[in-house]
Amino acid sequence: MNRFKTLFIIICILIVTTSCGNKKEERSSDNKTVLKDIDKANFIVGFSNTLDRGSEIGIYSEDGSKMDSLELKDGINFTMSSHNKNDTFFSSNRSNHHLMIDNKTGKINKIKEKSLSKTTEDEGAFFIRSSDGYIIHDINVGYTNKGLQSELVYWKGNSRKNKKQIKLDGELGSAIAVKNKIYAISSDEESMSIFSINPETNKQENKASIPNKGIYFMDEKDAFQALDENTFVLTVNDNVNEKENSKLILIDRETLKVKKEVEMEKGFHPAKLKIVKDSILAVSFDGKLHVFDKKMVKKNSFNFYAGDDNKLMNDVQFNDREMYVLLKNFDIQRDNKLGDITSYDLKSGKKVKTIPLKANKEWEIARFEVLK
């Protein structure tokens, strides 16, 4: 009988020891907050799910080799990202928990915002953006007794100690900084507006409506760009009836009035814009790129592969020479391949190369930035 007691005690000790070891290992994994060798990486990718918490951040070399990655308990629906020479940012659409990653050290800092609203919490953001020295993102407060409202959050440099917030009407879709002013695009169920904010006073200075016939709206933050220091360009689509041709709208920076509208050809629905030298690049998520000069005359266009029944285009990014398209598989494949990134030459439209994109497990959303 004593032998059975002794054996039972030994088994219990082993179980407890193993459990503690596993917990310690889990804590160590969760406490990992640095991506090694990020300064040598070409791409950084944020993986997440639409509704479930948890995310993965991975960095990749030019040939697609995974250099490092880590999983986080926080992070849900990382639908937007941005980067500058110092940091990379991923924003959550369903939470006020966002990420700021140091591009030199790889250290991951968690941004936890608090809304000024007393009736809502953990509202999420539609965008995050690095622009002219500022980091800008929104808080999607939603419907209040004053109507649809949002908050604009911004700070200058890589320190959040000077962070400011301001309440604005409508749903914010994007914002950019030009000449130490911040300009934000807002919409409600029928109309669109542009605001100018003075960061020194943290007050709204001007507001103007953007004619949209109640049907034209922007798709995402990169649909709004500074064409030059005096002019903004905005691309909008008929997101209500899906019948009208899409448009590029030029807006005067000083007056916020529309200077010109250019109708796109039928079937072309640009979601993102990129200004490269003297050209405006307009890309659609159904595989078309059009290039315009600053007088809005089309110079070039080409088609590219935007997915099929097995994979879906999740994101597009640019540098001055190439366009990068991230396609995510609906199901993770052998060797943990979750998708790929294909690059295209902007002058010729020819495919340059495709690299594999590997993750630790299945994810629903992938968002990336080109670091080099």
GROMACS .gro file of C-alpha atoms in nm, residues 230-354:
model
  125
  230ASN     CA    1  -0.161   7.300  -5.244
  231THR     CA    2  -0.384   7.018  -5.366
  232PHE     CA    3  -0.536   6.697  -5.231
  233VAL     CA    4  -0.658   6.409  -5.444
  234LEU     CA    5  -0.936   6.175  -5.332
  235THR     CA    6  -1.078   5.870  -5.508
  236VAL     CA    7  -1.441   5.774  -5.448
  237ASN     CA    8  -1.667   5.493  -5.568
  238ASP     CA    9  -2.041   5.442  -5.593
  239ASN     CA   10  -2.067   5.220  -5.287
  240VAL     CA   11  -2.447   5.247  -5.270
  241ASN     CA   12  -2.590   5.161  -5.611
  242GLU     CA   13  -2.266   5.035  -5.771
  243LYS     CA   14  -2.379   5.182  -6.103
  244GLU     CA   15  -2.201   5.517  -6.140
  245ASN     CA   16  -1.843   5.552  -6.264
  246SER     CA   17  -1.578   5.615  -5.999
  247LYS     CA   18  -1.410   5.956  -5.964
  248LEU     CA   19  -1.086   6.129  -5.875
  249ILE     CA   20  -1.154   6.457  -5.693
  250LEU     CA   21  -0.899   6.739  -5.661
  251ILE     CA   22  -0.943   6.959  -5.351
  252ASP     CA   23  -0.779   7.295  -5.280
  253ARG     CA   24  -0.586   7.283  -4.953
  254GLU     CA   25  -0.652   7.644  -4.850
  255THR     CA   26  -1.024   7.669  -4.923
  256LEU     CA   27  -1.110   7.296  -4.904
  257LYS     CA   28  -1.323   7.347  -5.215
  258VAL     CA   29  -1.334   7.098  -5.501
  259LYS     CA   30  -1.116   7.217  -5.791
  260LYS     CA   31  -1.184   6.938  -6.037
  261GLU     CA   32  -1.357   6.602  -6.076
  262VAL     CA   33  -1.234   6.336  -6.319
  263GLU     CA   34  -1.459   6.044  -6.404
  264MET     CA   35  -1.295   5.704  -6.433
  265GLU     CA   36  -1.365   5.467  -6.719
  266LYS     CA   37  -1.648   5.221  -6.668
  267GLY     CA   38  -1.547   4.916  -6.465
  268PHE     CA   39  -1.246   5.076  -6.294
  269HIS     CA   40  -1.302   5.124  -5.919
  270PRO     CA   41  -0.981   5.249  -5.752
  271ALA     CA   42  -0.949   5.183  -5.380
  272LYS     CA   43  -0.600   5.322  -5.315
  273LEU     CA   44  -0.385   5.604  -5.449
  274LYS     CA   45  -0.010   5.651  -5.443
  275ILE     CA   46   0.183   5.961  -5.551
  276VAL     CA   47   0.516   5.866  -5.711
  277LYS     CA   48   0.716   6.162  -5.841
  278ASP     CA   49   0.487   6.333  -6.096
  279SER     CA   50   0.241   6.045  -6.126
  280ILE     CA   51  -0.080   5.938  -5.954
  281LEU     CA   52  -0.115   5.562  -5.923
  282ALA     CA   53  -0.471   5.438  -5.880
  283VAL     CA   54  -0.520   5.070  -5.800
  284SER     CA   55  -0.836   4.862  -5.773
  285PHE     CA   56  -0.881   4.543  -5.575
  286ASP     CA   57  -1.002   4.360  -5.886
  287GLY     CA   58  -0.660   4.373  -6.051
  288LYS     CA   59  -0.621   4.702  -6.240
  289LEU     CA   60  -0.366   4.984  -6.208
  290HIS     CA   61  -0.401   5.319  -6.388
  291VAL     CA   62  -0.129   5.585  -6.394
  292PHE     CA   63  -0.222   5.955  -6.435
  293ASP     CA   64  -0.011   6.267  -6.461
  294LYS     CA   65  -0.084   6.564  -6.235
  295LYS     CA   66  -0.319   6.708  -6.496
  296MET     CA   67  -0.524   6.388  -6.457
  297VAL     CA   68  -0.438   6.255  -6.804
  298LYS     CA   69  -0.396   5.877  -6.811
  299LYS     CA   70  -0.040   5.781  -6.903
  300ASN     CA   71  -0.040   5.405  -6.858
  301SER     CA   72  -0.234   5.109  -6.722
  302PHE     CA   73  -0.192   4.736  -6.667
  303ASN     CA   74  -0.376   4.442  -6.519
  304PHE     CA   75  -0.241   4.212  -6.248
  305TYR     CA   76  -0.344   3.891  -6.075
  306ALA     CA   77  -0.581   3.973  -5.788
  307GLY     CA   78  -0.682   3.625  -5.671
  308ASP     CA   79  -0.932   3.352  -5.753
  309ASP     CA   80  -1.152   3.096  -5.576
  310ASN     CA   81  -0.856   2.984  -5.362
  311LYS     CA   82  -0.695   3.313  -5.262
  312LEU     CA   83  -0.800   3.672  -5.202
  313MET     CA   84  -0.615   4.000  -5.241
  314ASN     CA   85  -0.568   4.147  -4.892
  315ASP     CA   86  -0.338   4.443  -4.946
  316VAL     CA   87  -0.132   4.647  -5.194
  317GLN     CA   88   0.177   4.855  -5.119
  318PHE     CA   89   0.424   5.056  -5.328
  319ASN     CA   90   0.773   5.191  -5.341
  320ASP     CA   91   0.904   5.419  -5.616
  321ARG     CA   92   0.979   5.129  -5.852
  322GLU     CA   93   0.738   4.845  -5.780
  323MET     CA   94   0.389   4.754  -5.666
  324TYR     CA   95   0.352   4.468  -5.416
  325VAL     CA   96   0.033   4.262  -5.399
  326LEU     CA   97  -0.043   4.037  -5.101
  327LEU     CA   98  -0.271   3.742  -5.180
  328LYS     CA   99  -0.389   3.529  -4.887
  329ASN     CA  100  -0.500   3.169  -4.929
  330PHE     CA  101  -0.838   3.081  -4.783
  331ASP     CA  102  -0.674   2.779  -4.617
  332ILE     CA  103  -0.320   2.738  -4.491
  333GLN     CA  104  -0.115   2.504  -4.711
  334ARG     CA  105   0.176   2.270  -4.660
  335ASP     CA  106   0.485   2.419  -4.497
  336ASN     CA  107   0.257   2.677  -4.330
  337LYS     CA  108   0.222   2.880  -4.648
  338LEU     CA  109  -0.067   3.123  -4.598
  339GLY     CA  110  -0.023   3.327  -4.914
  340ASP     CA  111   0.232   3.517  -5.120
  341ILE     CA  112   0.354   3.863  -5.215
  342THR     CA  113   0.400   3.941  -5.586
  343SER     CA  114   0.587   4.245  -5.712
  344TYR     CA  115   0.524   4.427  -6.043
  345ASP     CA  116   0.741   4.681  -6.224
  346LEU     CA  117   0.555   5.013  -6.230
  347LYS     CA  118   0.687   5.118  -6.571
  348SER     CA  119   0.629   4.798  -6.767
  349GLY     CA  120   0.361   4.630  -6.557
  350LYS     CA  121   0.556   4.305  -6.577
  351LYS     CA  122   0.569   4.067  -6.284
  352VAL     CA  123   0.906   4.079  -6.109
  353LYS     CA  124   0.873   3.787  -5.868
  354THR     CA  125   0.652   3.606  -5.619
   0.00000   0.00000   0.00000
